[in-house]
PDB file of C-alpha atoms in Angstrom:
ATOM      1  CA  MET W   1      18.031 -30.350  -5.280  1.00 80.00           C
ATOM      2  CA  SER W   2      19.705 -28.454  -8.097  1.00 87.00           C
ATOM      3  CA  GLU W   3      18.869 -24.843  -8.921  1.00 86.00           C
ATOM      4  CA  ARG W   4      17.335 -25.797 -12.257  1.00 87.00           C
ATOM      5  CA  THR W   5      15.091 -28.421 -10.650  1.00 92.00           C
ATOM      6  CA  SER W   6      13.951 -25.997  -7.958  1.00 90.00           C
ATOM      7  CA  ARG W   7      13.091 -23.356 -10.565  1.00 88.00           C
ATOM      8  CA  GLU W   8      11.123 -25.865 -12.624  1.00 91.00           C
ATOM      9  CA  CYS W   9       9.234 -27.028  -9.524  1.00 93.00           C
ATOM     10  CA  LEU W  10       8.372 -23.408  -8.719  1.00 92.00           C
ATOM     11  CA  GLU W  11       7.052 -22.871 -12.237  1.00 93.00           C
ATOM     12  CA  TYR W  12       4.878 -25.988 -12.043  1.00 95.00           C
ATOM     13  CA  LEU W  13       3.591 -24.949  -8.615  1.00 95.00           C
ATOM     14  CA  CYS W  14       2.659 -21.450  -9.789  1.00 95.00           C
ATOM     15  CA  ALA W  15       0.950 -22.754 -12.929  1.00 95.00           C
ATOM     16  CA  THR W  16      -1.067 -25.282 -10.898  1.00 96.00           C
ATOM     17  CA  VAL W  17      -2.134 -22.766  -8.235  1.00 96.00           C
ATOM     18  CA  CYS W  18      -3.256 -20.234 -10.855  1.00 96.00           C
ATOM     19  CA  THR W  19      -5.186 -22.875 -12.806  1.00 95.00           C
ATOM     20  CA  MET W  20      -6.980 -24.331  -9.795  1.00 96.00           C
ATOM     21  CA  TYR W  21      -7.676 -21.324  -7.560  1.00 96.00           C
ATOM     22  CA  ALA W  22      -7.616 -18.147  -9.650  1.00 95.00           C
ATOM     23  CA  GLY W  23     -11.331 -18.467 -10.404  1.00 93.00           C
ATOM     24  CA  GLU W  24     -12.198 -18.023  -6.717  1.00 93.00           C
ATOM     25  CA  PHE W  25      -9.333 -16.082  -5.157  1.00 96.00           C
ATOM     26  CA  LEU W  26      -8.604 -13.696  -8.034  1.00 95.00           C
ATOM     27  CA  ARG W  27     -12.202 -13.199  -9.067  1.00 94.00           C
ATOM     28  CA  ARG W  28     -13.914  -9.986  -9.983  1.00 93.00           C
ATOM     29  CA  PRO W  29     -16.517  -8.753  -7.477  1.00 94.00           C
ATOM     30  CA  THR W  30     -19.976 -10.169  -8.094  1.00 94.00           C
ATOM     31  CA  SER W  31     -23.179  -8.363  -7.140  1.00 94.00           C
ATOM     32  CA  HIS W  32     -23.109 -10.154  -3.776  1.00 95.00           C
ATOM     33  CA  ASN W  33     -19.502  -9.080  -3.177  1.00 96.00           C
ATOM     34  CA  VAL W  34     -20.200  -5.486  -4.233  1.00 96.00           C
ATOM     35  CA  ALA W  35     -23.087  -5.187  -1.770  1.00 95.00           C
ATOM     36  CA  LEU W  36     -20.852  -6.372   1.071  1.00 96.00           C
ATOM     37  CA  LEU W  37     -18.036  -4.048  -0.011  1.00 96.00           C
ATOM     38  CA  TYR W  38     -20.417  -1.077  -0.073  1.00 96.00           C
ATOM     39  CA  GLN W  39     -21.607  -1.879   3.437  1.00 96.00           C
ATOM     40  CA  ALA W  40     -18.161  -2.567   4.914  1.00 96.00           C
ATOM     41  CA  HIS W  41     -16.531   0.555   3.477  1.00 96.00           C
ATOM     42  CA  GLU W  42     -19.377   2.806   4.520  1.00 94.00           C
ATOM     43  CA  GLU W  43     -19.185   1.491   8.081  1.00 94.00           C
ATOM     44  CA  ARG W  44     -15.404   1.704   8.228  1.00 92.00           C
ATOM     45  CA  HIS W  45     -14.537   4.738   6.098  1.00 93.00           C
ATOM     46  CA  HIS W  46     -17.984   6.442   5.898  1.00 93.00           C
ATOM     47  CA  LEU W  47     -17.729   6.521   2.102  1.00 94.00           C
ATOM     48  CA  PRO W  48     -20.833   5.011   0.427  1.00 94.00           C
ATOM     49  CA  GLY W  49     -20.292   3.335  -2.940  1.00 95.00           C
ATOM     50  CA  MET W  50     -16.590   2.653  -2.398  1.00 96.00           C
ATOM     51  CA  LEU W  51     -15.298  -0.539  -4.037  1.00 96.00           C
ATOM     52  CA  GLY W  52     -11.661  -0.286  -2.946  1.00 96.00           C
ATOM     53  CA  SER W  53      -8.392   1.561  -3.481  1.00 97.00           C
ATOM     54  CA  LEU W  54      -6.363   1.469  -6.705  1.00 97.00           C
ATOM     55  CA  ASP W  55      -2.594   1.810  -6.944  1.00 96.00           C
ATOM     56  CA  CYS W  56       0.543   0.361  -8.537  1.00 95.00           C
ATOM     57  CA  THR W  57       3.749  -1.112  -7.137  1.00 95.00           C
ATOM     58  CA  HIS W  58       7.074  -2.232  -8.611  1.00 94.00           C
ATOM     59  CA  PHE W  59       9.047  -5.486  -8.437  1.00 95.00           C
ATOM     60  CA  VAL W  60      12.769  -5.455  -9.205  1.00 94.00           C
ATOM     61  CA  TRP W  61      13.706  -7.630 -12.204  1.00 94.00           C
ATOM     62  CA  LYS W  62      17.278  -8.828 -11.689  1.00 91.00           C
ATOM     63  CA  MET W  63      17.558 -11.006 -14.797  1.00 90.00           C
ATOM     64  CA  CYS W  64      16.118  -8.462 -17.217  1.00 92.00           C
ATOM     65  CA  PRO W  65      17.678  -8.939 -20.682  1.00 92.00           C
ATOM     66  CA  THR W  66      20.000  -6.172 -21.794  1.00 90.00           C
ATOM     67  CA  GLU W  67      17.834  -5.272 -24.794  1.00 90.00           C
ATOM     68  CA  LEU W  68      14.846  -4.641 -22.489  1.00 91.00           C
ATOM     69  CA  ARG W  69      16.538  -2.675 -19.715  1.00 90.00           C
ATOM     70  CA  GLY W  70      15.672   0.696 -21.231  1.00 89.00           C
ATOM     71  CA  GLN W  71      12.016  -0.260 -21.472  1.00 91.00           C
ATOM     72  CA  TYR W  72      11.762  -1.514 -17.900  1.00 93.00           C
ATOM     73  CA  MET W  73      13.774   1.229 -16.161  1.00 91.00           C
ATOM     74  CA  ARG W  74      12.620   4.592 -14.857  1.00 87.00           C
ATOM     75  CA  GLY W  75      14.477   7.570 -13.464  1.00 82.00           C
ATOM     76  CA  ASP W  76      13.283   7.073  -9.885  1.00 81.00           C
ATOM     77  CA  HIS W  77      14.315   3.371  -9.845  1.00 84.00           C
ATOM     78  CA  GLN W  78      17.884   2.121  -9.933  1.00 86.00           C
ATOM     79  CA  TYR W  79      17.080  -1.272 -11.471  1.00 90.00           C
ATOM     80  CA  PRO W  80      14.592  -2.590 -14.068  1.00 94.00           C
ATOM     81  CA  THR W  81      11.157  -3.214 -12.590  1.00 94.00           C
ATOM     82  CA  VAL W  82       7.852  -4.878 -13.464  1.00 95.00           C
ATOM     83  CA  MET W  83       4.657  -3.138 -12.371  1.00 95.00           C
ATOM     84  CA  LEU W  84       1.553  -4.505 -10.659  1.00 96.00           C
ATOM     85  CA  GLU W  85      -1.772  -2.672 -10.718  1.00 97.00           C
ATOM     86  CA  ALA W  86      -4.083  -3.815  -7.934  1.00 97.00           C
ATOM     87  CA  VAL W  87      -7.346  -2.950  -6.185  1.00 97.00           C
ATOM     88  CA  ALA W  88      -7.592  -3.750  -2.473  1.00 97.00           C
ATOM     89  CA  SER W  89     -10.517  -3.464  -0.087  1.00 96.00           C
ATOM     90  CA  GLN W  90     -10.444  -2.649   3.626  1.00 95.00           C
ATOM     91  CA  ASP W  91      -9.740  -6.287   4.586  1.00 96.00           C
ATOM     92  CA  LEU W  92      -6.658  -6.196   2.259  1.00 96.00           C
ATOM     93  CA  TRP W  93      -8.284  -8.608  -0.213  1.00 97.00           C
ATOM     94  CA  ILE W  94      -6.946  -8.103  -3.746  1.00 97.00           C
ATOM     95  CA  TRP W  95      -9.926  -7.806  -6.114  1.00 97.00           C
ATOM     96  CA  HIS W  96      -8.047  -6.857  -9.258  1.00 96.00           C
ATOM     97  CA  ALA W  97      -4.482  -7.561 -10.360  1.00 96.00           C
ATOM     98  CA  PHE W  98      -2.741  -6.681 -13.612  1.00 97.00           C
ATOM     99  CA  CYS W  99       0.961  -7.540 -13.660  1.00 95.00           C
ATOM    100  CA  GLY W 100       3.567  -7.331 -16.398  1.00 92.00           C
ATOM    101  CA  SER W 101       3.701  -3.674 -17.421  1.00 93.00           C
ATOM    102  CA  ALA W 102       7.121  -2.167 -18.003  1.00 93.00           C
ATOM    103  CA  GLY W 103       8.592  -0.253 -15.088  1.00 90.00           C
ATOM    104  CA  SER W 104       9.164   2.844 -17.231  1.00 91.00           C
ATOM    105  CA  LYS W 105       5.403   3.480 -17.387  1.00 91.00           C
ATOM    106  CA  ASN W 106       3.322   5.480 -14.948  1.00 90.00           C
ATOM    107  CA  ASN W 107      -0.110   4.719 -13.502  1.00 91.00           C
ATOM    108  CA  ILE W 108      -1.933   6.269 -16.459  1.00 92.00           C
ATOM    109  CA  ASN W 109      -0.065   4.148 -19.024  1.00 92.00           C
ATOM    110  CA  VAL W 110      -0.802   1.005 -17.023  1.00 94.00           C
ATOM    111  CA  LEU W 111      -4.476   1.951 -16.703  1.00 94.00           C
ATOM    112  CA  GLN W 112      -4.797   2.368 -20.481  1.00 92.00           C
ATOM    113  CA  GLN W 113      -3.857  -1.282 -21.081  1.00 93.00           C
ATOM    114  CA  SER W 114      -5.424  -2.715 -17.930  1.00 94.00           C
ATOM    115  CA  PRO W 115      -8.579  -4.902 -18.087  1.00 94.00           C
ATOM    116  CA  LEU W 116      -9.987  -3.202 -14.975  1.00 95.00           C
ATOM    117  CA  PHE W 117     -13.064  -1.838 -16.772  1.00 94.00           C
ATOM    118  CA  LEU W 118     -13.399  -4.559 -19.393  1.00 92.00           C
ATOM    119  CA  THR W 119     -16.591  -5.967 -17.861  1.00 91.00           C
ATOM    120  CA  GLN W 120     -18.191  -2.510 -17.860  1.00 91.00           C
ATOM    121  CA  ARG W 121     -17.482  -2.087 -21.544  1.00 90.00           C
ATOM    122  CA  ASN W 122     -18.736  -5.516 -22.615  1.00 90.00           C
ATOM    123  CA  GLY W 123     -21.848  -5.380 -20.428  1.00 88.00           C
ATOM    124  CA  THR W 124     -20.997  -8.252 -18.044  1.00 91.00           C
ATOM    125  CA  ALA W 125     -20.356  -6.144 -14.924  1.00 91.00           C
ATOM    126  CA  PRO W 126     -22.876  -6.519 -12.061  1.00 91.00           C
ATOM    127  CA  ASN W 127     -25.539  -3.841 -11.858  1.00 91.00           C
ATOM    128  CA  CYS W 128     -24.871  -2.310  -8.439  1.00 92.00           C
ATOM    129  CA  PRO W 129     -25.931   1.355  -8.191  1.00 94.00           C
ATOM    130  CA  PHE W 130     -25.602   3.336  -4.973  1.00 95.00           C
ATOM    131  CA  GLN W 131     -27.008   6.566  -3.601  1.00 94.00           C
ATOM    132  CA  VAL W 132     -25.259   9.422  -1.825  1.00 93.00           C
ATOM    133  CA  ASN W 133     -26.670  12.848  -0.971  1.00 89.00           C
ATOM    134  CA  ASN W 134     -29.953  11.901  -2.725  1.00 90.00           C
ATOM    135  CA  HIS W 135     -28.142  11.327  -6.029  1.00 93.00           C
ATOM    136  CA  LEU W 136     -28.092   7.924  -7.713  1.00 95.00           C
ATOM    137  CA  TYR W 137     -24.864   6.682  -9.294  1.00 95.00           C
ATOM    138  CA  LYS W 138     -24.659   3.769 -11.682  1.00 93.00           C
ATOM    139  CA  ARG W 139     -21.248   2.345 -10.698  1.00 93.00           C
ATOM    140  CA  GLY W 140     -19.066   2.146  -7.630  1.00 95.00           C
ATOM    141  CA  TYR W 141     -15.794   4.029  -7.454  1.00 96.00           C
ATOM    142  CA  TYR W 142     -12.147   3.509  -6.500  1.00 97.00           C
ATOM    143  CA  LEU W 143      -9.975   5.788  -4.396  1.00 97.00           C
ATOM    144  CA  THR W 144      -6.884   6.872  -6.345  1.00 95.00           C
ATOM    145  CA  ASP W 145      -3.987   9.298  -6.082  1.00 92.00           C
ATOM    146  CA  GLY W 146      -3.620  12.530  -7.989  1.00 88.00           C
ATOM    147  CA  ILE W 147      -1.934  11.125 -11.111  1.00 90.00           C
ATOM    148  CA  ASN W 148      -5.028   9.237 -12.260  1.00 93.00           C
ATOM    149  CA  PRO W 149      -7.558  10.939 -14.562  1.00 93.00           C
ATOM    150  CA  SER W 150     -10.760  12.539 -13.300  1.00 93.00           C
ATOM    151  CA  TRP W 151     -13.121   9.746 -14.303  1.00 95.00           C
ATOM    152  CA  SER W 152     -16.551   9.062 -12.877  1.00 94.00           C
ATOM    153  CA  VAL W 153     -15.275   5.824 -11.268  1.00 95.00           C
ATOM    154  CA  PHE W 154     -12.291   7.488  -9.568  1.00 96.00           C
ATOM    155  CA  VAL W 155     -12.331   9.669  -6.467  1.00 96.00           C
ATOM    156  CA  LYS W 156      -9.204  11.734  -5.854  1.00 94.00           C
ATOM    157  CA  SER W 157      -8.275  13.955  -2.963  1.00 91.00           C
ATOM    158  CA  PHE W 158      -7.625  17.687  -3.038  1.00 89.00           C
ATOM    159  CA  PRO W 159      -3.934  18.559  -3.441  1.00 87.00           C
ATOM    160  CA  TYR W 160      -4.476  21.935  -1.757  1.00 87.00           C
ATOM    161  CA  PRO W 161      -7.681  21.966   0.319  1.00 88.00           C
ATOM    162  CA  HIS W 162      -8.929  25.366   1.431  1.00 87.00           C
ATOM    163  CA  THR W 163     -12.243  24.971   3.238  1.00 90.00           C
ATOM    164  CA  PRO W 164     -12.712  22.902   6.420  1.00 90.00           C
ATOM    165  CA  ASN W 165     -14.946  20.450   4.545  1.00 90.00           C
ATOM    166  CA  GLU W 166     -12.270  19.873   1.895  1.00 91.00           C
ATOM    167  CA  LYS W 167      -9.665  19.292   4.604  1.00 91.00           C
ATOM    168  CA  LYS W 168     -11.995  16.827   6.306  1.00 91.00           C
ATOM    169  CA  PHE W 169     -12.548  14.966   3.040  1.00 93.00           C
ATOM    170  CA  LYS W 170      -8.813  14.907   2.305  1.00 93.00           C
ATOM    171  CA  ARG W 171      -8.009  13.304   5.663  1.00 92.00           C
ATOM    172  CA  GLN W 172     -10.747  10.710   5.279  1.00 93.00           C
ATOM    173  CA  HIS W 173      -9.733   9.947   1.682  1.00 94.00           C
ATOM    174  CA  GLU W 174      -6.065   9.489   2.547  1.00 92.00           C
ATOM    175  CA  ALA W 175      -6.896   7.331   5.560  1.00 93.00           C
ATOM    176  CA  ALA W 176      -9.089   5.055   3.432  1.00 94.00           C
ATOM    177  CA  ARG W 177      -6.642   4.876   0.504  1.00 94.00           C
ATOM    178  CA  LYS W 178      -3.994   3.389   2.779  1.00 94.00           C
ATOM    179  CA  ASP W 179      -5.787   0.052   2.376  1.00 95.00           C
ATOM    180  CA  VAL W 180      -3.973  -0.718  -0.881  1.00 96.00           C
ATOM    181  CA  GLU W 181      -0.643   0.469   0.545  1.00 95.00           C
ATOM    182  CA  ARG W 182      -1.121  -1.826   3.527  1.00 96.00           C
ATOM    183  CA  ALA W 183      -1.996  -4.672   1.161  1.00 96.00           C
ATOM    184  CA  PHE W 184       1.260  -4.162  -0.776  1.00 96.00           C
ATOM    185  CA  GLY W 185       3.234  -4.059   2.461  1.00 96.00           C
ATOM    186  CA  VAL W 186       1.674  -7.259   3.815  1.00 96.00           C
ATOM    187  CA  LEU W 187       2.099  -8.981   0.449  1.00 96.00           C
ATOM    188  CA  LYS W 188       5.816  -8.222   0.182  1.00 95.00           C
ATOM    189  CA  ALA W 189       6.456  -8.947   3.853  1.00 95.00           C
ATOM    190  CA  THR W 190       4.727 -12.329   3.669  1.00 95.00           C
ATOM    191  CA  TRP W 191       6.235 -13.551   0.405  1.00 95.00           C
ATOM    192  CA  GLY W 192       9.957 -12.850   0.316  1.00 92.00           C
ATOM    193  CA  ILE W 193      10.201 -13.731  -3.376  1.00 93.00           C
ATOM    194  CA  LEU W 194       8.358 -10.470  -4.134  1.00 94.00           C
ATOM    195  CA  ASN W 195      10.590  -8.403  -1.878  1.00 91.00           C
ATOM    196  CA  ARG W 196      13.808  -9.587  -3.533  1.00 91.00           C
ATOM    197  CA  PRO W 197      14.989  -9.100  -7.134  1.00 93.00           C
ATOM    198  CA  MET W 198      13.144 -11.435  -9.499  1.00 91.00           C
ATOM    199  CA  ARG W 199      15.423 -14.067 -11.061  1.00 88.00           C
ATOM    200  CA  SER W 200      13.039 -15.185 -13.802  1.00 89.00           C
ATOM    201  CA  LYS W 201      14.121 -14.400 -17.337  1.00 87.00           C
ATOM    202  CA  THR W 202      10.668 -13.684 -18.814  1.00 92.00           C
ATOM    203  CA  VAL W 203       7.791 -11.440 -17.790  1.00 94.00           C
ATOM    204  CA  LYS W 204       5.400 -14.374 -18.156  1.00 94.00           C
ATOM    205  CA  LYS W 205       7.128 -16.288 -15.352  1.00 94.00           C
ATOM    206  CA  ILE W 206       7.214 -13.202 -13.140  1.00 95.00           C
ATOM    207  CA  ARG W 207       3.505 -12.697 -13.729  1.00 96.00           C
ATOM    208  CA  SER W 208       2.810 -16.301 -12.735  1.00 96.00           C
ATOM    209  CA  VAL W 209       4.771 -15.923  -9.479  1.00 96.00           C
ATOM    210  CA  VAL W 210       3.020 -12.657  -8.579  1.00 97.00           C
ATOM    211  CA  TYR W 211      -0.463 -14.049  -9.249  1.00 97.00           C
ATOM    212  CA  THR W 212       0.340 -17.132  -7.164  1.00 97.00           C
ATOM    213  CA  CYS W 213       1.370 -14.954  -4.223  1.00 97.00           C
ATOM    214  CA  LEU W 214      -1.815 -12.897  -4.607  1.00 97.00           C
ATOM    215  CA  ILE W 215      -3.958 -16.048  -4.565  1.00 97.00           C
ATOM    216  CA  LEU W 216      -2.210 -17.340  -1.441  1.00 97.00           C
ATOM    217  CA  HIS W 217      -2.547 -13.887   0.132  1.00 97.00           C
ATOM    218  CA  ASN W 218      -6.333 -13.965  -0.357  1.00 97.00           C
ATOM    219  CA  MET W 219      -6.456 -17.552   0.876  1.00 97.00           C
ATOM    220  CA  ILE W 220      -4.857 -16.502   4.150  1.00 97.00           C
ATOM    221  CA  ILE W 221      -7.342 -13.649   4.591  1.00 97.00           C
ATOM    222  CA  LYS W 222     -10.258 -16.017   4.069  1.00 96.00           C
ATOM    223  CA  ASP W 223      -8.774 -18.685   6.363  1.00 96.00           C
ATOM    224  CA  ASP W 224      -8.250 -16.106   9.137  1.00 95.00           C
ATOM    225  CA  GLY W 225     -11.898 -15.044   8.895  1.00 95.00           C
ATOM    226  CA  ARG W 226     -11.063 -11.443   7.958  1.00 94.00           C
ATOM    227  CA  ALA W 227     -12.592 -11.455   4.469  1.00 96.00           C
ATOM    228  CA  ILE W 228     -15.494  -9.089   3.817  1.00 96.00           C
ATOM    229  CA  ALA W 229     -16.951 -11.419   1.159  1.00 94.00           C
ATOM    230  CA  PRO W 230     -15.600 -14.930   1.878  1.00 93.00           C
ATOM    231  CA  VAL W 231     -18.313 -16.775  -0.065  1.00 92.00           C
ATOM    232  CA  HIS W 232     -18.090 -16.874  -3.845  1.00 91.00           C
ATOM    233  CA  ILE W 233     -21.644 -16.513  -5.179  1.00 91.00           C
ATOM    234  CA  GLN W 234     -21.643 -16.259  -8.951  1.00 90.00           C
ATOM    235  CA  ASP W 235     -24.007 -14.036 -10.894  1.00 90.00           C
ATOM    236  CA  PRO W 236     -26.190 -15.481 -13.657  1.00 90.00           C
ATOM    237  CA  PRO W 237     -24.203 -15.704 -16.908  1.00 88.00           C
ATOM    238  CA  VAL W 238     -24.564 -12.729 -19.241  1.00 87.00           C
ATOM    239  CA  GLU W 239     -23.723 -12.693 -22.926  1.00 88.00           C
ATOM    240  CA  PRO W 240     -20.936 -10.137 -23.590  1.00 88.00           C
ATOM    241  CA  VAL W 241     -22.166  -7.270 -25.752  1.00 88.00           C
ATOM    242  CA  PHE W 242     -19.918  -4.290 -26.451  1.00 86.00           C
ATOM    243  CA  ASP W 243     -21.492  -1.066 -25.143  1.00 81.00           C
ATOM    244  CA  ASP W 244     -20.458   2.092 -27.000  1.00 82.00           C
ATOM    245  CA  THR W 245     -21.766   4.388 -24.259  1.00 87.00           C
ATOM    246  CA  ALA W 246     -19.933   2.717 -21.377  1.00 89.00           C
ATOM    247  CA  TYR W 247     -16.591   4.362 -22.089  1.00 90.00           C
ATOM    248  CA  SER W 248     -18.053   7.854 -22.250  1.00 92.00           C
ATOM    249  CA  GLU W 249     -19.791   7.207 -18.918  1.00 92.00           C
ATOM    250  CA  LEU W 250     -16.554   6.004 -17.328  1.00 93.00           C
ATOM    251  CA  ILE W 251     -14.518   9.066 -18.319  1.00 93.00           C
ATOM    252  CA  ASP W 252     -17.250  11.608 -17.523  1.00 94.00           C
ATOM    253  CA  GLU W 253     -15.531  14.357 -15.508  1.00 94.00           C
ATOM    254  CA  GLU W 254     -18.802  16.064 -14.623  1.00 95.00           C
ATOM    255  CA  THR W 255     -19.921  12.941 -12.743  1.00 94.00           C
ATOM    256  CA  HIS W 256     -16.510  12.824 -11.051  1.00 95.00           C
ATOM    257  CA  TRP W 257     -16.830  16.308  -9.594  1.00 94.00           C
ATOM    258  CA  ARG W 258     -20.498  15.861  -8.651  1.00 95.00           C
ATOM    259  CA  LEU W 259     -19.655  12.618  -6.823  1.00 95.00           C
ATOM    260  CA  LYS W 260     -16.809  14.284  -4.938  1.00 94.00           C
ATOM    261  CA  HIS W 261     -19.097  17.148  -3.916  1.00 95.00           C
ATOM    262  CA  ASP W 262     -21.757  14.690  -2.713  1.00 95.00           C
ATOM    263  CA  LEU W 263     -19.196  12.773  -0.657  1.00 94.00           C
ATOM    264  CA  ILE W 264     -17.970  16.002   0.939  1.00 93.00           C
ATOM    265  CA  GLU W 265     -21.535  16.902   1.821  1.00 92.00           C
ATOM    266  CA  HIS W 266     -22.133  13.387   3.161  1.00 93.00           C
ATOM    267  CA  LEU W 267     -19.107  13.614   5.480  1.00 91.00           C
ATOM    268  CA  ARG W 268     -20.133  17.083   6.624  1.00 89.00           C
ATOM    269  CA  ARG W 269     -23.549  15.839   7.697  1.00 87.00           C
ATOM    270  CA  LEU W 270     -22.099  12.926   9.634  1.00 83.00           C
ATOM    271  CA  ASP W 271     -20.124  15.263  11.902  1.00 68.00           C
ATOM    272  CA  LEU W 272     -17.848  12.476  13.149  1.00 63.00           C
ATOM    273  CA  PRO W 273     -15.681  13.322  16.166  1.00 58.00           C
ATOM    274  CA  HIS W 274     -12.431  12.015  14.591  1.00 53.00           C
ATOM    275  CA  LEU W 275     -13.083  14.091  11.463  1.00 45.00           C
ATOM    276  CA  GLU W 276     -13.442  17.417  13.195  1.00 42.00           C
ATOM    277  CA  VAL W 277     -11.210  20.168  11.835  1.00 40.00           C
ATOM    278  CA  SER W 278      -8.726  21.490  14.358  1.00 37.00           C
ATOM    279  CA  SER W 279      -8.008  25.158  14.868  1.00 35.00           C
ATOM    280  CA  ASP W 280      -4.559  24.707  13.308  1.00 37.00           C
ATOM    281  CA  ASP W 281      -6.086  23.468  10.047  1.00 38.00           C
ATOM    282  CA  GLU W 282      -8.474  26.385   9.968  1.00 35.00           C
TER     283      GLU W 282
END
C-alpha cells in the first residue's frame, strides 16, 4: 500500500469512528454519570463533589507549515506542538477533550476558548449539587494546577502550605490530580501515533486523529470493566437558554476559597491514617 493510500485510509477511519461513536464515548457527563463520579471520587480520594482532574498536554507537529511555526512553538518546547485540554476521572475515562490550540498558549489561553463550561452558560448542564461541611454547592469542581484561575469550579492546591491541615490537603490534592497525568501517559503509551511527531499537514486532521484515539481509549476502559459510568443514560432534552448569571457564578473567587476551606475541614474530620502529618512535615 502506498503512503498516500494509507494516509487516506487513516483519515476515513478517524472520520468514521468520530461520527459513529463520539456521542457515547466522548460525551459530557449526564446527571447519572455525575452521581457516580461523585460517589467514586469520594470513596477513592475522599473529596466530595469532585468531577475529575483538568490539565493540558502537547503533541509534536512535524509537518507544521513554516508560516505557522511561530504560532505553534513555545520556549520550553523544541518543536511546534498542538495542545489537548482534557478532563479525566479516577478510572482514566476522558470526559472532556478540546484539541487544536496552538502550542504557544498556556492553560489559561486554552481555557478561554474551550467549550468546557458551555453547557453551564446555556443552561443545558445537569443539575447536580453536592454538600460538604454542611454547605451546599451548585456545581461540581475539577482539580487543577496553580496556573488556572481561582474559579468556583476549580480547586487548586497550596503552593506553600504552612499548617498541618494545609499539608494534608496538598498531599491529597496532588495524589488525586495524578489521574489526568496517568490518563495522558496511558493514552500516549497505547497509541504510538500520539507519541511520535504528527505528520498531518492541517490541525483539523490532527484533531480527528486525537479524538479517535480518545474514543478508542474510553472503549477499552469500558470493555475491561473499569469504567465508573459505563452505561450512557441521557437526560431529558433541555432547550438552550443563555444565562447571564452563570459566568459570574463560575468565576466567583469567594466560592473558590470557601470550597477549599470546607474540603480541608472535611479531610481533617476524616482523620485517615494515610493522611496523617509526619513529624518532619510539622
